[in-house]
Amino acid sequence: MPTALRICPLCEATCGLTLTLDGTRVTGARGDRDDVFSQGFICPKGASFGALDADPDRLRTPLIREGGAFREATWDEAFDLIARRVPPLVEQYGADAVGVVLGNPNVHTMAGALYPPVLLGALRTRNLFTASTLDQMPKHVSCGLMFGDPFAVPVPDLDTTAHLLVIGANPVESNGSLCTAPDFPGRLKALRRRGGTLTVVDPRRTRTARLADRHVAIRPGTDALLLAALVHVLYAEDLTGPGVLAEHVEGFEEVEAAVREFTPEAVAAACDVDAATVRELARELAAAPSAAVYGRIGGSTVAYGTLTNWLVDVLNILTGNLDRPGGALFPLSATVPAPRPTGPGKGFTLGRWSSRVSGHPETKGELPMAALAEEIETPGEGRVRALITVAANPVLSAPDGDRLDRALGQLDFMVSVDPYLGETSRHADVVLPPPPPSQSAHFDFAFNGFAVRNQARYTPAPVPLEPGRMDECEIHARLILAVTGMYGADPGAVDDMVIERTLAKAVTEPHSPAHGEDPRAYAARLTGRTGAERRLDLMLRLGPYGLTLDRLREAPHGIDLGPLGSRVPQVLKTRSGRIELLPGPIAADLPRLRAALGAPGDPLVLVGRRHLRSNNSWMHNVPGLTGGTNTCTLQVHPDDAARLGLTDGAPARVKAEGGELTVPVEVTDTVRRGVVSLPHGWGHDRPGTRMTVAAARPGVNVNQLLDGTRLDPLSGTAVLNGCPVHVSPAL
Ligand SMILES: Nc1nc2c(c(=O)[nH]1)N[C@H]1C(S)=C(S)[C@@H](COP(=O)(O)OP(=O)(O)OC[C@H]3O[C@@H](n4cnc5c(=O)[nH]c(N)nc54)[C@H](O)[C@@H]3O)O[C@H]1N2
Ligand SMILES: Nc1nc2c(c(=O)[nH]1)N[C@H]1C(S)=C(S)[C@@H](COP(=O)(O)OP(=O)(O)OC[C@H]3O[C@@H](n4cnc5c(=O)[nH]c(N)nc54)[C@H](O)[C@@H]3O)O[C@H]1N2
Ligand code: SF4
Ligand SMILES: [Mo]
């Protein structure tokens, strides 16, 4: 059987897969043992690549809504309609009338990395909403403020660290996030084998917690208190040791003063972690030969998300572990521009504008996804009248899906780039379906920047485009032309324009490999059969390793670029040119955390969870990945079940600020007392979708319990964990 390589796009681990092919059909997938990064690892999702790829519910042609129903359309018809409808709306109501929603799979496609910035640059709308404000925006904000660059995100040096403190992440099931590491479970086991220690802070005894030396079952939403107390202990017991980093950091004394009240005794009740344990955690962290603190969703989509993410790196810095091997290091991917000289930068600014209805400050050019519905519903200037969603399903992934569902129905026009007719795309006037992943090339622009080892891999499309299909890069390029009034131009013009602009700048920059070159001659040297490939080639050439597309193609299993190294101070772009340990906006948010010290916790709160064989809202349509433990149940501790009169398997009614739902109970002591857990991405029972397998086992939409008013104020990120709920038996 012929085989072909394809980087797996189904999670952040970016494993290299070997696909077996029968003609153009993918009949199997195994880990590519020669992959320089993943070395043969594969998980059940990757193994289902063929089934997911061949899902009969995937759309094969564009759809156009006519008289309330969809009809299949040609690509020309679809883009014609977009070109007729969108530019007049912009003309009449201004740029902000077109909203853009970018969802998670954009970070798993080449198209999603290369074209949305061009689309946004051309539209000039301020109404941009992305999955980041349901996810990692607090990390971008804390890193932006501390290091001056929201993309300067340190990742734990998994393979050499002696001590890993995990806050609200479950990489054994998620396979890791903002820490790209194929075979995360294996790497955690290796840490234990080499004598290192693993501590997991999570209200659930997850599969990751079960691998740990110590599991701290914290009360949800209180990690910022716990971490502030760890910082307090480091200062109080004279355990800080920033080492060589010290000369690049300002604000040590300010942080000491800022955490003075957060003693272990003061946080113990709120966190439900005794003071002695808090002290031990701090001492272990300080004493470890090397250590890394790493936090994800459970420390991000919470009320103090930015403070938690800030404290994670404060701990890494105070213990001397930031930017040193074995600690937390800044990756250097092959497609970022070659490093500029060290020195002060422009810094990172929040709130350059605000959302129209609720006045939420922008973060990184985005408005909170939780504010999308009101921006569509509320009349007035700047109202979102047309929406372009790309790889996004906010009806299920954002708070209060019912409200958003109604709001989407009020739009004048909507376009969705999506392979499925799902809960969100069913509202579109035009659906543009990308081909399945076997027909797309892949280079991981996003996750190489968060990888535990620097490397570069490129996999061309394993099978040719099916007749009638359009590559997702071309879909994006044509969409850009259609919405900006340049309809009819060759889609390659979009890539040529980007190449031209990039080179015009690069040739003037002394640190750029293209400095002083003739831009036209340079552009003429680029290889690649498509605009996307030529852009990849350009980025590689302008990058820190001087790679080219040809060199990548000669190394189908990838090029290893070595372990992560130290990058401070070059990586810093703050105005001071130093690490700012206590940035102003963080200091201004601390009184809110102090107020939490004395506040009584809610008696019952909700947290989420992820299942290994699932992925957010769109992977419930493959029979082989459904069932077993991958079900939408409400996990309840036995003591809470007894207290509330709940029975395993029987339905419970869950009520919260945003609404209520009925869901089967799963009694398990893997959740702590006072906490219930529901996974997200379910609720496939809305009419008009075309996802047959998912609709047969719809589950409930956990986000219907939220009304979208709870946000982490610094980042605009929705609070999805630690929300108060009431649970009772459903009669
Ligand atoms: N309660 C709760 N809610 C959550 C979370 C949680 O933990 N708890 N997690 C949040 C997080 S971290 C995230 S990232 C978001 C994710 O939420 P979204 O950003 O909405 O992403 P998905 O749910 O993955 O849906 C992605 C859409 O992209 C489509 N798609 C799949 N592959 C492709 C492709 O190759 N190209 C294109 N164009 N489209 C594609 C799918 O059909 C689907 O419609 O959910 C968030 N919501
Ligand atoms: N199988 C699978 N893999 C995935 C995904 C998926 O849906 N399924 N989604 C992908 C995406 S988009 C992302 S962003 C990543 C997320 O990657 P992770 O963050 O590793 O995944 P989660 O399972 O959401 O882990 C969050 C953990 O935080 C815990 N938690 C909840 N609230 C709190 C709290 O207040 N404090 C603490 N300390 N812990 C808390 C939860 O119990 C949960 O175990 O996973 C990615 N990979
Ligand atoms: S761990 Fe992630 S990248 Fe690797 S095979 Fe599984 S889904 Fe794909
Ligand atoms: Mo995510």
Tab-separated table of C-alpha atoms and ligand atoms in Angstrom, residues 7-17 31 38 41-49 108 173-176 181-185 612 614-615 619, ligand 3:
chain	number	residue	atom	x	y	z
A	7	ILE	CA	1.385	16.303	10.270
A	8	CYS	CA	-1.665	15.623	12.411
A	9	PRO	CA	-3.904	18.692	12.734
A	10	LEU	CA	-6.114	17.287	15.487
A	11	CYS	CA	-4.371	18.718	18.532
A	12	GLU	CA	-1.391	20.848	19.523
A	13	ALA	CA	1.056	17.934	19.692
A	14	THR	CA	1.543	18.062	15.887
A	15	CYS	CA	2.570	14.410	15.556
A	16	GLY	CA	3.935	13.217	12.248
A	17	LEU	CA	1.662	10.537	10.808
A	31	GLY	CA	2.938	7.358	13.968
A	38	SER	CA	7.145	12.919	17.405
A	41	PHE	CA	3.808	8.705	18.712
A	42	ILE	CA	0.129	8.602	17.820
A	43	CYS	CA	-3.072	8.813	19.885
A	44	PRO	CA	-6.580	7.455	19.185
A	45	LYS	CA	-7.593	10.657	17.407
A	46	GLY	CA	-4.633	10.534	15.075
A	47	ALA	CA	-5.350	6.865	14.454
A	48	SER	CA	-8.865	7.875	13.325
A	49	PHE	CA	-7.486	10.319	10.757
A	108	HIS	CA	-4.191	23.833	12.754
A	173	GLU	CA	-5.961	13.720	27.789
A	174	SER	CA	-5.481	17.013	25.933
A	175	ASN	CA	-2.016	15.993	24.718
A	176	GLY	CA	-0.740	19.375	25.848
A	181	ALA	CA	5.124	17.980	22.911
A	182	PRO	CA	4.192	14.776	21.085
A	183	ASP	CA	3.746	12.009	23.661
A	184	PHE	CA	3.245	14.322	26.605
A	185	PRO	CA	2.244	11.320	28.767
A	612	LEU	CA	-8.884	12.030	24.889
A	614	SER	CA	-12.788	14.263	21.451
A	615	ASN	CA	-11.923	17.769	20.353
A	619	MET	CA	-15.333	15.639	16.703
B	3	SF4	S1	-1.604	13.544	20.049
B	3	SF4	FE1	-2.656	15.151	18.833
B	3	SF4	S2	-1.307	15.484	17.087
B	3	SF4	FE2	-0.705	13.512	18.008
B	3	SF4	S3	-1.887	11.961	16.905
B	3	SF4	FE3	-3.100	12.551	18.688
B	3	SF4	S4	-4.457	14.187	17.959
B	3	SF4	FE4	-2.835	13.956	16.455
